[in-house]
Tab-separated table of N, CA and C in Angstrom:
chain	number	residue	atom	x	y	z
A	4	UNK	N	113.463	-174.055	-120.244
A	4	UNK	CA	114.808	-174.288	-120.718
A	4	UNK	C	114.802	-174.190	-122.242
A	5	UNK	N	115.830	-173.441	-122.500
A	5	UNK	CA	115.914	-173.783	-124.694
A	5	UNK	C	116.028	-174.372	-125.199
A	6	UNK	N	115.884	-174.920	-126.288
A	6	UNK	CA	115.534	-176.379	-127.066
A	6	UNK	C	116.914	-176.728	-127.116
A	7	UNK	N	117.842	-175.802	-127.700
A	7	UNK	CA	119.549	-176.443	-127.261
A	7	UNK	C	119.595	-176.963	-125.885
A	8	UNK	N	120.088	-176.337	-124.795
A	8	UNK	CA	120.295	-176.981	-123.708
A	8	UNK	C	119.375	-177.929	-122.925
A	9	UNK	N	117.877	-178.399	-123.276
A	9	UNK	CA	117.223	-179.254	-123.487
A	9	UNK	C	117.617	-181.025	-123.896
A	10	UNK	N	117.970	-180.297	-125.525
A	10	UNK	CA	118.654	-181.438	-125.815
A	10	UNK	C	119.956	-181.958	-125.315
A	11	UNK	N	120.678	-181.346	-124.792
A	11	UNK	CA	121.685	-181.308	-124.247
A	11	UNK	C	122.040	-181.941	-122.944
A	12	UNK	N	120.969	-181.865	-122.297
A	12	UNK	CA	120.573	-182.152	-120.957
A	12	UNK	C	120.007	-183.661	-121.369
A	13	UNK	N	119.289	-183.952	-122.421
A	13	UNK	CA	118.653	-185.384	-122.638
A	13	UNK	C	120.095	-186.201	-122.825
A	14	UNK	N	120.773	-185.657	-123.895
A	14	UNK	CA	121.951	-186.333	-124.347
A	14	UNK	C	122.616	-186.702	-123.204
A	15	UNK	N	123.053	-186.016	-122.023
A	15	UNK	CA	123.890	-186.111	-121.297
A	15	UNK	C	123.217	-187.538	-120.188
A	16	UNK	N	122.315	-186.959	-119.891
A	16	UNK	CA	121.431	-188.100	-119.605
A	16	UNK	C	121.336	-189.644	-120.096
A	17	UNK	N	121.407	-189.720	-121.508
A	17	UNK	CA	121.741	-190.906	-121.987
A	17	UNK	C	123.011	-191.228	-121.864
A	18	UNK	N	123.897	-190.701	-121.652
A	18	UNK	CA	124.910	-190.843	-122.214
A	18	UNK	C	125.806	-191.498	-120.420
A	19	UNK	N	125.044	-190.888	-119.453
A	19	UNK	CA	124.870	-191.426	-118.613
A	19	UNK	C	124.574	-192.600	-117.842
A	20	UNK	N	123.086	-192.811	-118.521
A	20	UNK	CA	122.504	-194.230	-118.631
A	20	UNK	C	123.608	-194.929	-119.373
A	21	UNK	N	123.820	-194.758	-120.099
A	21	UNK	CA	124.995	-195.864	-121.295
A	21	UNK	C	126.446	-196.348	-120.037
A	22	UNK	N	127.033	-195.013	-119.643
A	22	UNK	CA	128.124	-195.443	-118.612
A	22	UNK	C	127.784	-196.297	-117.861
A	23	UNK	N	126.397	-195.683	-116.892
A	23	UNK	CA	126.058	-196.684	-115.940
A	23	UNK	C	126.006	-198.356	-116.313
A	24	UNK	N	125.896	-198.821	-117.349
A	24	UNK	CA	125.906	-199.703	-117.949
A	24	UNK	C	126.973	-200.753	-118.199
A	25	UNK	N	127.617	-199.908	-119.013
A	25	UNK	CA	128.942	-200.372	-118.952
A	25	UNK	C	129.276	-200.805	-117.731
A	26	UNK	N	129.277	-200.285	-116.446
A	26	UNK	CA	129.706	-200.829	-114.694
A	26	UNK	C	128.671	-201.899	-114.260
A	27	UNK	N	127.479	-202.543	-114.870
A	27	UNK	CA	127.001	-203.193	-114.105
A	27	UNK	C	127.978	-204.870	-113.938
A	28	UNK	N	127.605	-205.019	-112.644
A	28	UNK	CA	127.967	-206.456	-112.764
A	28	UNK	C	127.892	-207.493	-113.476
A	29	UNK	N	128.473	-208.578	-113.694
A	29	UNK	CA	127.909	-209.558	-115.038
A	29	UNK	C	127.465	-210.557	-114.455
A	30	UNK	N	126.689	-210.743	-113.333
A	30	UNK	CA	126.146	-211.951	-112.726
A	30	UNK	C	125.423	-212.814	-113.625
A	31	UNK	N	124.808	-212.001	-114.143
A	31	UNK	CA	123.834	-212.201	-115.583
A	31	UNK	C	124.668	-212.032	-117.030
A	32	UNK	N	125.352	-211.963	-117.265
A	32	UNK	CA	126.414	-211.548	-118.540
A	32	UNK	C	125.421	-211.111	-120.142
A	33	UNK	N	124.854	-212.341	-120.594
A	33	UNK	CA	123.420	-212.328	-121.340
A	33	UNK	C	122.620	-210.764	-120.905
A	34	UNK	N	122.052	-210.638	-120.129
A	34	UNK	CA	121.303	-209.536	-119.420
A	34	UNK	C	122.000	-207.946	-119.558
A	35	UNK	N	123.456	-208.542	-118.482
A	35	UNK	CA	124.211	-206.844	-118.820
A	35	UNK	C	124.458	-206.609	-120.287
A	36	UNK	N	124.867	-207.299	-120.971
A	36	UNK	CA	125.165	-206.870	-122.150
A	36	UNK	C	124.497	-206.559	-123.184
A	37	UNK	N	123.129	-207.716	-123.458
A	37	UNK	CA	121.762	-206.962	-123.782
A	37	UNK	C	120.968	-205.479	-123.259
A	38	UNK	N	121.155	-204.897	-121.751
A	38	UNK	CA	121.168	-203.706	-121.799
A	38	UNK	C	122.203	-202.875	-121.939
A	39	UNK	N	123.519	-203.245	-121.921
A	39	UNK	CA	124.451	-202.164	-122.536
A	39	UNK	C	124.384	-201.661	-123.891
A	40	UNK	N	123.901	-203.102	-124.809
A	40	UNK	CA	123.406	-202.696	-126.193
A	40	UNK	C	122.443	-201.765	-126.579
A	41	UNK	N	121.526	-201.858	-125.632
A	41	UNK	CA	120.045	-201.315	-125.633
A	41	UNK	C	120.310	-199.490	-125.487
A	42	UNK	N	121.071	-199.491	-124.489
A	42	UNK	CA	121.862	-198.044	-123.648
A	42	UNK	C	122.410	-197.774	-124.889
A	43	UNK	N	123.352	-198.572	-125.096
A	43	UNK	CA	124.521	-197.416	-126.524
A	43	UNK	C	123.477	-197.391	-127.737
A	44	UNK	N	122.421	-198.010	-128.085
A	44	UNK	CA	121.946	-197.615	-129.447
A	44	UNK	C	120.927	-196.431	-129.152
A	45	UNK	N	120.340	-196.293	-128.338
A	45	UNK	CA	119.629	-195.487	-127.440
A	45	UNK	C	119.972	-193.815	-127.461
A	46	UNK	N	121.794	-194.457	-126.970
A	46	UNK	CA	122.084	-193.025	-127.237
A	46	UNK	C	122.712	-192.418	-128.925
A	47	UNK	N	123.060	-193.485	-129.224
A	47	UNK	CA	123.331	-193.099	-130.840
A	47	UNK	C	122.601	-192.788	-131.641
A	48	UNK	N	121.438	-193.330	-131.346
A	48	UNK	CA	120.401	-193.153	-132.243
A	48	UNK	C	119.779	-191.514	-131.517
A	49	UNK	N	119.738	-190.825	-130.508
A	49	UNK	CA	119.662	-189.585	-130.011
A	49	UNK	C	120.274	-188.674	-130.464
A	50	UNK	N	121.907	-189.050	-130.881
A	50	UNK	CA	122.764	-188.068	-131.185
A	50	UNK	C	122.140	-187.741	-132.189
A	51	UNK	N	122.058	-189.023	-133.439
A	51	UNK	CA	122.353	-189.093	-134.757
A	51	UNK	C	120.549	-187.765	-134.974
A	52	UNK	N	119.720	-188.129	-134.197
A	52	UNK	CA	118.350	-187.372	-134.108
A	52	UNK	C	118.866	-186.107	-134.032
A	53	UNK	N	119.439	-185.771	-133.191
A	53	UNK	CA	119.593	-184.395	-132.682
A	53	UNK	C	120.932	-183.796	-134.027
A	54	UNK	N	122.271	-184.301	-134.723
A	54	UNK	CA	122.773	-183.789	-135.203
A	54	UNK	C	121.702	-183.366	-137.018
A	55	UNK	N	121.007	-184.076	-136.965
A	55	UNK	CA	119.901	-184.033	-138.393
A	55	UNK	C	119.234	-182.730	-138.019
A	56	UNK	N	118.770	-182.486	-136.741
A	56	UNK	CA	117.784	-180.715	-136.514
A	56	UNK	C	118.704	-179.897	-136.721
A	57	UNK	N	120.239	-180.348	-136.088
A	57	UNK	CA	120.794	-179.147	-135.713
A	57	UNK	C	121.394	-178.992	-137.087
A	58	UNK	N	121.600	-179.352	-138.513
A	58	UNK	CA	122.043	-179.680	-139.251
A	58	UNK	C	121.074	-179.036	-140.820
A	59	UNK	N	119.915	-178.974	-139.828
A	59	UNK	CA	118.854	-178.336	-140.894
A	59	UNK	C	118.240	-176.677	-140.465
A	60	UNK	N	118.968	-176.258	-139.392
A	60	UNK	CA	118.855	-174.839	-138.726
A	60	UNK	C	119.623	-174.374	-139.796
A	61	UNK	N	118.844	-172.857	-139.746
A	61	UNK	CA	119.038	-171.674	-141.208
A	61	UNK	C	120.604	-171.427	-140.396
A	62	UNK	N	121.509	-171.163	-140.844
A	62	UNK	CA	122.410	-170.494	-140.616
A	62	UNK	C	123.945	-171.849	-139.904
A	63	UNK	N	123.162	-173.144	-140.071
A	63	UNK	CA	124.263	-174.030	-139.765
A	63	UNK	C	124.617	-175.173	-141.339
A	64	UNK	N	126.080	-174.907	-140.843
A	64	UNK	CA	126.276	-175.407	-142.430
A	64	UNK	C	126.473	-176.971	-142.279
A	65	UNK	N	126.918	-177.378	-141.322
A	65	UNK	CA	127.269	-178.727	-141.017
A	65	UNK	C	127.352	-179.062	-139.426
A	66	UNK	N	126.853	-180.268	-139.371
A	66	UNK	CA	126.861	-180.571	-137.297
A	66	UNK	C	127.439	-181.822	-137.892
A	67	UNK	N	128.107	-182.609	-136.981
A	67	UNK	CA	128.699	-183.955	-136.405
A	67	UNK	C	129.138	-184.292	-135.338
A	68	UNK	N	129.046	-185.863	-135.047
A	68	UNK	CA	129.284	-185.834	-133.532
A	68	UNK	C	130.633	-187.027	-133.749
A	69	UNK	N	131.544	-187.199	-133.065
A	69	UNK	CA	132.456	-188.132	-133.365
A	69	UNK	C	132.796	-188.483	-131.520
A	70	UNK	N	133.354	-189.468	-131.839
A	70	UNK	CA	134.010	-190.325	-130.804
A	70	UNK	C	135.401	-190.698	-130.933
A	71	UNK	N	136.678	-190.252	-129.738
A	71	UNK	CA	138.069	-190.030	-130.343
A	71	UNK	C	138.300	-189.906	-131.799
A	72	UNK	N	137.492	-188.937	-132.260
A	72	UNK	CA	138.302	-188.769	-133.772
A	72	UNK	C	137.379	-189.370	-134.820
A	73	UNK	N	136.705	-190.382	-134.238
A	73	UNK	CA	135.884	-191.044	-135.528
A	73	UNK	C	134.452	-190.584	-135.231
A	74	UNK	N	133.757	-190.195	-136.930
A	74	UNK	CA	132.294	-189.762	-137.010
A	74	UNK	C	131.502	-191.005	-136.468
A	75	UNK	N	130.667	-190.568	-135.801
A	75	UNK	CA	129.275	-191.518	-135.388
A	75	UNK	C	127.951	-191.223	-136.290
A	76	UNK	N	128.235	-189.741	-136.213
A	76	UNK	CA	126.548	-189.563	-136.802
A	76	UNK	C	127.487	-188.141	-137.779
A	77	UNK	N	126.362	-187.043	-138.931
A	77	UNK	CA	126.951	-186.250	-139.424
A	77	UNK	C	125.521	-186.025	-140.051
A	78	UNK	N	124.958	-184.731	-140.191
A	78	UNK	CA	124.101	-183.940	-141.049
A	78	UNK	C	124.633	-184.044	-142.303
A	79	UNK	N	123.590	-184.466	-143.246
A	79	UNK	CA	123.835	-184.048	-144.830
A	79	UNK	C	125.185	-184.996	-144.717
A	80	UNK	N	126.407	-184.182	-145.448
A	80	UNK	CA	127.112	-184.761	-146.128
A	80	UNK	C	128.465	-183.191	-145.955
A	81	UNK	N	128.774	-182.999	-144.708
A	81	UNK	CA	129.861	-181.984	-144.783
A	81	UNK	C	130.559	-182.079	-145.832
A	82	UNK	N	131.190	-180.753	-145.858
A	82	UNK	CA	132.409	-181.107	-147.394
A	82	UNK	C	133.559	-181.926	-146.774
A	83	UNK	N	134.067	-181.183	-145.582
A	83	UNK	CA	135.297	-181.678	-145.116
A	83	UNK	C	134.951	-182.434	-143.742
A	84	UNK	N	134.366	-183.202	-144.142
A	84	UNK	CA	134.364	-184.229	-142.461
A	84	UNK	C	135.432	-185.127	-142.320
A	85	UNK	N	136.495	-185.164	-142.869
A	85	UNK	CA	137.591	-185.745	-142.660
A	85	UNK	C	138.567	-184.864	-142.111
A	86	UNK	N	138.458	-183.097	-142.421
A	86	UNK	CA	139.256	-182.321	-141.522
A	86	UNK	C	138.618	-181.856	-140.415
A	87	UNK	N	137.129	-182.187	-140.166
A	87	UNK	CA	136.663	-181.894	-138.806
A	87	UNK	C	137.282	-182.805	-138.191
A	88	UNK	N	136.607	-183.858	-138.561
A	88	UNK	CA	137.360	-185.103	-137.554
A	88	UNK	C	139.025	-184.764	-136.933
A	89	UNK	N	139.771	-184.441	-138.339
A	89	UNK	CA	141.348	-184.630	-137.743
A	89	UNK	C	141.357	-182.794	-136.638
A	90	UNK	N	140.276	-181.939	-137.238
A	90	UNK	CA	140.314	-180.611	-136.441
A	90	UNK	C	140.258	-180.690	-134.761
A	91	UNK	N	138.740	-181.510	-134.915
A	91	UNK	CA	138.738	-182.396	-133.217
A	91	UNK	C	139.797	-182.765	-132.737
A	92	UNK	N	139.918	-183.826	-132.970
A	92	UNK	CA	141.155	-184.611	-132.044
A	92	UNK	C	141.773	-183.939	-132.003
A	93	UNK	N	142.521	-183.030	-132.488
A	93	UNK	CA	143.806	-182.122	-132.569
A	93	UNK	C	143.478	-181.139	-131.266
A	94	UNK	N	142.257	-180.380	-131.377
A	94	UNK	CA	141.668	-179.251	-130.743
A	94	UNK	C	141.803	-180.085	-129.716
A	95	UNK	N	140.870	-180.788	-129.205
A	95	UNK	CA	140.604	-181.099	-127.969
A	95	UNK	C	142.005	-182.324	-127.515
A	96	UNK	N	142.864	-182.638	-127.864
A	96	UNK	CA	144.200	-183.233	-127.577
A	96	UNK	C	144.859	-182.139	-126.593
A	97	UNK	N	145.300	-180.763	-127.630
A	97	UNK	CA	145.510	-179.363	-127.188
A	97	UNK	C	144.831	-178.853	-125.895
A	98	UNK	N	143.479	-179.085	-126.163
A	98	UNK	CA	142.985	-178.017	-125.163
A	98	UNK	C	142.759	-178.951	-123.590
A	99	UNK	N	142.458	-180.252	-123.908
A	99	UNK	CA	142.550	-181.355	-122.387
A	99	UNK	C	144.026	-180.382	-122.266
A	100	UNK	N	144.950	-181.150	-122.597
A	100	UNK	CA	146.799	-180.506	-121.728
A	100	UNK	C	146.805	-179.270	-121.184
A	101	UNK	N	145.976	-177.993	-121.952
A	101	UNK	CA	146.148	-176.792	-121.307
A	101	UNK	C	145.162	-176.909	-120.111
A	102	UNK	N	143.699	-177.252	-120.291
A	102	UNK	CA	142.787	-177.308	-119.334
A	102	UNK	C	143.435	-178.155	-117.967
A	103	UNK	N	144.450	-179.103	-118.249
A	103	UNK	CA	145.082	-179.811	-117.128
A	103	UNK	C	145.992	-179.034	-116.695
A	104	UNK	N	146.590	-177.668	-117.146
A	104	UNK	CA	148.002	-176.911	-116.625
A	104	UNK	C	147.033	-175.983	-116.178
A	105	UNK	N	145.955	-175.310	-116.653
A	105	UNK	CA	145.121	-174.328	-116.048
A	105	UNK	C	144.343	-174.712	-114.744
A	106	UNK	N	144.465	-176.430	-114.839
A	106	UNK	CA	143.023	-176.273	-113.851
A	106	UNK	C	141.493	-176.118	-114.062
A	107	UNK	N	141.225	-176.090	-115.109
A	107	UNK	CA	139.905	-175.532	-116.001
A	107	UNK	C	139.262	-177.034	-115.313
A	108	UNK	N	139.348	-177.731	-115.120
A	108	UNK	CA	138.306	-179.337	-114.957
A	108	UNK	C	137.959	-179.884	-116.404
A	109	UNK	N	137.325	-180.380	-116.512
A	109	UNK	CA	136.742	-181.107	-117.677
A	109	UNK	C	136.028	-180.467	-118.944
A	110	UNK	N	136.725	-180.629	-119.994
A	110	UNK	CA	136.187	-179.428	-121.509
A	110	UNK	C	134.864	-179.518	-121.433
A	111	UNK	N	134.625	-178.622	-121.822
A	111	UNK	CA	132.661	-178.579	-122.205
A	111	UNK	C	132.894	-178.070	-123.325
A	112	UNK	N	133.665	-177.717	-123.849
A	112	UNK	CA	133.503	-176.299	-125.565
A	112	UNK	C	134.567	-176.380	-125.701
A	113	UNK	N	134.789	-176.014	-126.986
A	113	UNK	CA	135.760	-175.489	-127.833
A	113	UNK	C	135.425	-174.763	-128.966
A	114	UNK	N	135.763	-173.105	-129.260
A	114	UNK	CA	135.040	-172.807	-130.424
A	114	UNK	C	136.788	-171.865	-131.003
A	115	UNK	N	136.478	-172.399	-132.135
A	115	UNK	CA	137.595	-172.017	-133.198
A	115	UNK	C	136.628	-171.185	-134.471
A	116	UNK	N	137.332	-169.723	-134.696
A	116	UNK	CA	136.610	-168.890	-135.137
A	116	UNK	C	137.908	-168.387	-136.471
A	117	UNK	N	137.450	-168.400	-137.514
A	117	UNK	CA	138.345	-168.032	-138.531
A	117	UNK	C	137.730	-167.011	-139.382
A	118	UNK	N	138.337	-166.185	-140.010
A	118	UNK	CA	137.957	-165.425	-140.895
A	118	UNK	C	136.505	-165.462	-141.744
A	119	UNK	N	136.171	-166.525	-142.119
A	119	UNK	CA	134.834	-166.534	-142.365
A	119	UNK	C	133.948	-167.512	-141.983
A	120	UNK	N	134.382	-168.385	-141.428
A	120	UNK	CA	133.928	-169.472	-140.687
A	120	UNK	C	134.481	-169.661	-139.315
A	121	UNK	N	133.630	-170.835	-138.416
A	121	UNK	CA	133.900	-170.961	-137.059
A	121	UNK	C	132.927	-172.501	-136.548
A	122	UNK	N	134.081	-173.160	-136.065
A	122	UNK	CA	133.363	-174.623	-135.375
A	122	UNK	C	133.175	-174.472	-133.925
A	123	UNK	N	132.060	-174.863	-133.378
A	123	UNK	CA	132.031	-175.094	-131.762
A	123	UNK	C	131.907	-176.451	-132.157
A	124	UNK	N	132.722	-176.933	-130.702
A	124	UNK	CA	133.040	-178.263	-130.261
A	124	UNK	C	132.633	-178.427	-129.147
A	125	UNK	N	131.253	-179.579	-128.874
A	125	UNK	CA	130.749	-179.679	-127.302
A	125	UNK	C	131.121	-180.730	-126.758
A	126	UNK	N	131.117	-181.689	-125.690
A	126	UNK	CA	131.405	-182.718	-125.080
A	126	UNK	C	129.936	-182.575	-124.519
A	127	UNK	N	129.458	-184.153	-124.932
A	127	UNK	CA	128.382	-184.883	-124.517
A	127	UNK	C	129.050	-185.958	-124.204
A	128	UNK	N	129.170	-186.367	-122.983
A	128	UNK	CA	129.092	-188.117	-122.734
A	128	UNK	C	130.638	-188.185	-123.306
A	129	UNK	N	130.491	-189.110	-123.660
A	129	UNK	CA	132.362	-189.628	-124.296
A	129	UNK	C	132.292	-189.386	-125.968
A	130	UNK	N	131.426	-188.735	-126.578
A	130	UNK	CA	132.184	-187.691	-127.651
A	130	UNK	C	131.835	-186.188	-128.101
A	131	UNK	N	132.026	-185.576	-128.907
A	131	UNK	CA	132.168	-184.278	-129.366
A	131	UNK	C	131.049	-184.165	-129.834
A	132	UNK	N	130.392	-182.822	-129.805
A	132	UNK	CA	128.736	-182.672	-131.241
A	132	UNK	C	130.204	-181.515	-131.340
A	133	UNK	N	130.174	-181.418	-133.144
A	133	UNK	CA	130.894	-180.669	-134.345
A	133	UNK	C	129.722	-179.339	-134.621
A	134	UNK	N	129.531	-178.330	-134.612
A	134	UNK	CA	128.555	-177.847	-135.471
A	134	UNK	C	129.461	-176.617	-136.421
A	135	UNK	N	129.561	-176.181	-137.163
A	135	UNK	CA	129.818	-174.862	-138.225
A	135	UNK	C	129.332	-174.393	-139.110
A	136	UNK	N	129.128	-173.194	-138.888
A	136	UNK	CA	128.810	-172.088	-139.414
A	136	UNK	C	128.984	-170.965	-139.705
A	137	UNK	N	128.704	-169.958	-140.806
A	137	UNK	CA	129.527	-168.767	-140.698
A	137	UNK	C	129.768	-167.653	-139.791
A	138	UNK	N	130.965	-167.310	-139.824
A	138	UNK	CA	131.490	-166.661	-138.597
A	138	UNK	C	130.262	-165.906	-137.978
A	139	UNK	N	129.655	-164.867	-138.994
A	139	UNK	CA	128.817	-163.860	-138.445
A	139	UNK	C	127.664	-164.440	-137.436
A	140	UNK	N	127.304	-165.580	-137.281
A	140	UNK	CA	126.295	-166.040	-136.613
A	140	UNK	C	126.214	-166.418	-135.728
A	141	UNK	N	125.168	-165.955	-134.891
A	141	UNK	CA	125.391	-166.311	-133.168
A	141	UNK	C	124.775	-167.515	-133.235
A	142	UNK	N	125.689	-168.388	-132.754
A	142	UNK	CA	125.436	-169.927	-132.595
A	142	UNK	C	124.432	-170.114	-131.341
A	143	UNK	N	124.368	-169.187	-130.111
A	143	UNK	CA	123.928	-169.775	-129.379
A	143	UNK	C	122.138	-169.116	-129.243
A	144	UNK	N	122.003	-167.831	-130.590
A	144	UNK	CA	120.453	-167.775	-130.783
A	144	UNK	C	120.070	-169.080	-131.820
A	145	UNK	N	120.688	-168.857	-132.578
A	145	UNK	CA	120.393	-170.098	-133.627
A	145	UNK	C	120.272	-171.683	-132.957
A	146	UNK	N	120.813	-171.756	-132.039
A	146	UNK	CA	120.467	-173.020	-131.356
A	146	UNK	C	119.207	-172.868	-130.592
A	147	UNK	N	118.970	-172.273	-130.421
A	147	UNK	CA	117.828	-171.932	-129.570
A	147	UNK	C	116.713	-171.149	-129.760
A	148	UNK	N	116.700	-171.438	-130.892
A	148	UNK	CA	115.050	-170.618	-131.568
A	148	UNK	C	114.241	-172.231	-131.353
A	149	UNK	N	112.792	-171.829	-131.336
A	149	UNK	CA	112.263	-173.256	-131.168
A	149	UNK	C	112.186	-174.119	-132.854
A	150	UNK	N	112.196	-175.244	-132.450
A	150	UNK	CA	112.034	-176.233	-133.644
A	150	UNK	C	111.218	-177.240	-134.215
């Protein structure tokens, strides 16, 4: 498997573990909630791992991962991570309503491609990985060269 969809597959995985979590019973309350903590830092601390590689690949200018709208983790120091953020929510607000009139099921992507630049937008778990880079570049060799 390629080191992108690798990681991808781990993330989802955690992100998994974390839900499952959230549903356990509270017979124990102390217990569930000490592993729900354990689960969500688990996976934050994964993202925040994984947006720093993807963030230092030749040809990516900026990765972030946000949750409804707000950054969790972010490579470096984007210029505009305040219009990714508002770009997200907007994009994927848009594209859930059409994907619900189409029938499409549940977003996995979103890629917005502009004149000299272009963001893909993924769904992991309950938020977005941000990555952009310039238009000319195939995002999905560049994700997947080894690292």
């Amino acid at each position: 498997m390629p080191w992108f969809q690798a990681q991808m597959a781990e993330l989802q995985r955690l992100a998994e573990e974390y839900a499952l979590s959230q549903q356990q019973t509270a017979s124990n309350i102390v217990n569930v909630s000490e592993k729900m903590r354990l689960k969500r830092a688990e996976f934050i601390d994964a993202v925040q791992v994984l947006v720093d590689k993807i963030g230092k690949i030749k040809g990516i200018s900026a990765c972030a991962a946000y949750h409804d709208g707000l950054i969790l983790a972010q490579s470096a120091h984007p210029a505009a991570i305040d219009a990714f953020g508002a770009t997200l929510q907007e994009s994927a607000r848009a594209a859930q309503q059409g994907a619900a009139l189409l029938g499409l099921g549940e977003l996995e992507q979103i890629v917005i491609v502009g004149a000299k630049n272009k963001v893909a937008m993924l769904s992991i778990g309950p938020l977005m990985l941000c990555i952009s880079s310039p238009k000319q570049i195939n995002l999905a060799l560049a994700l997947n060269r080894p690292h």
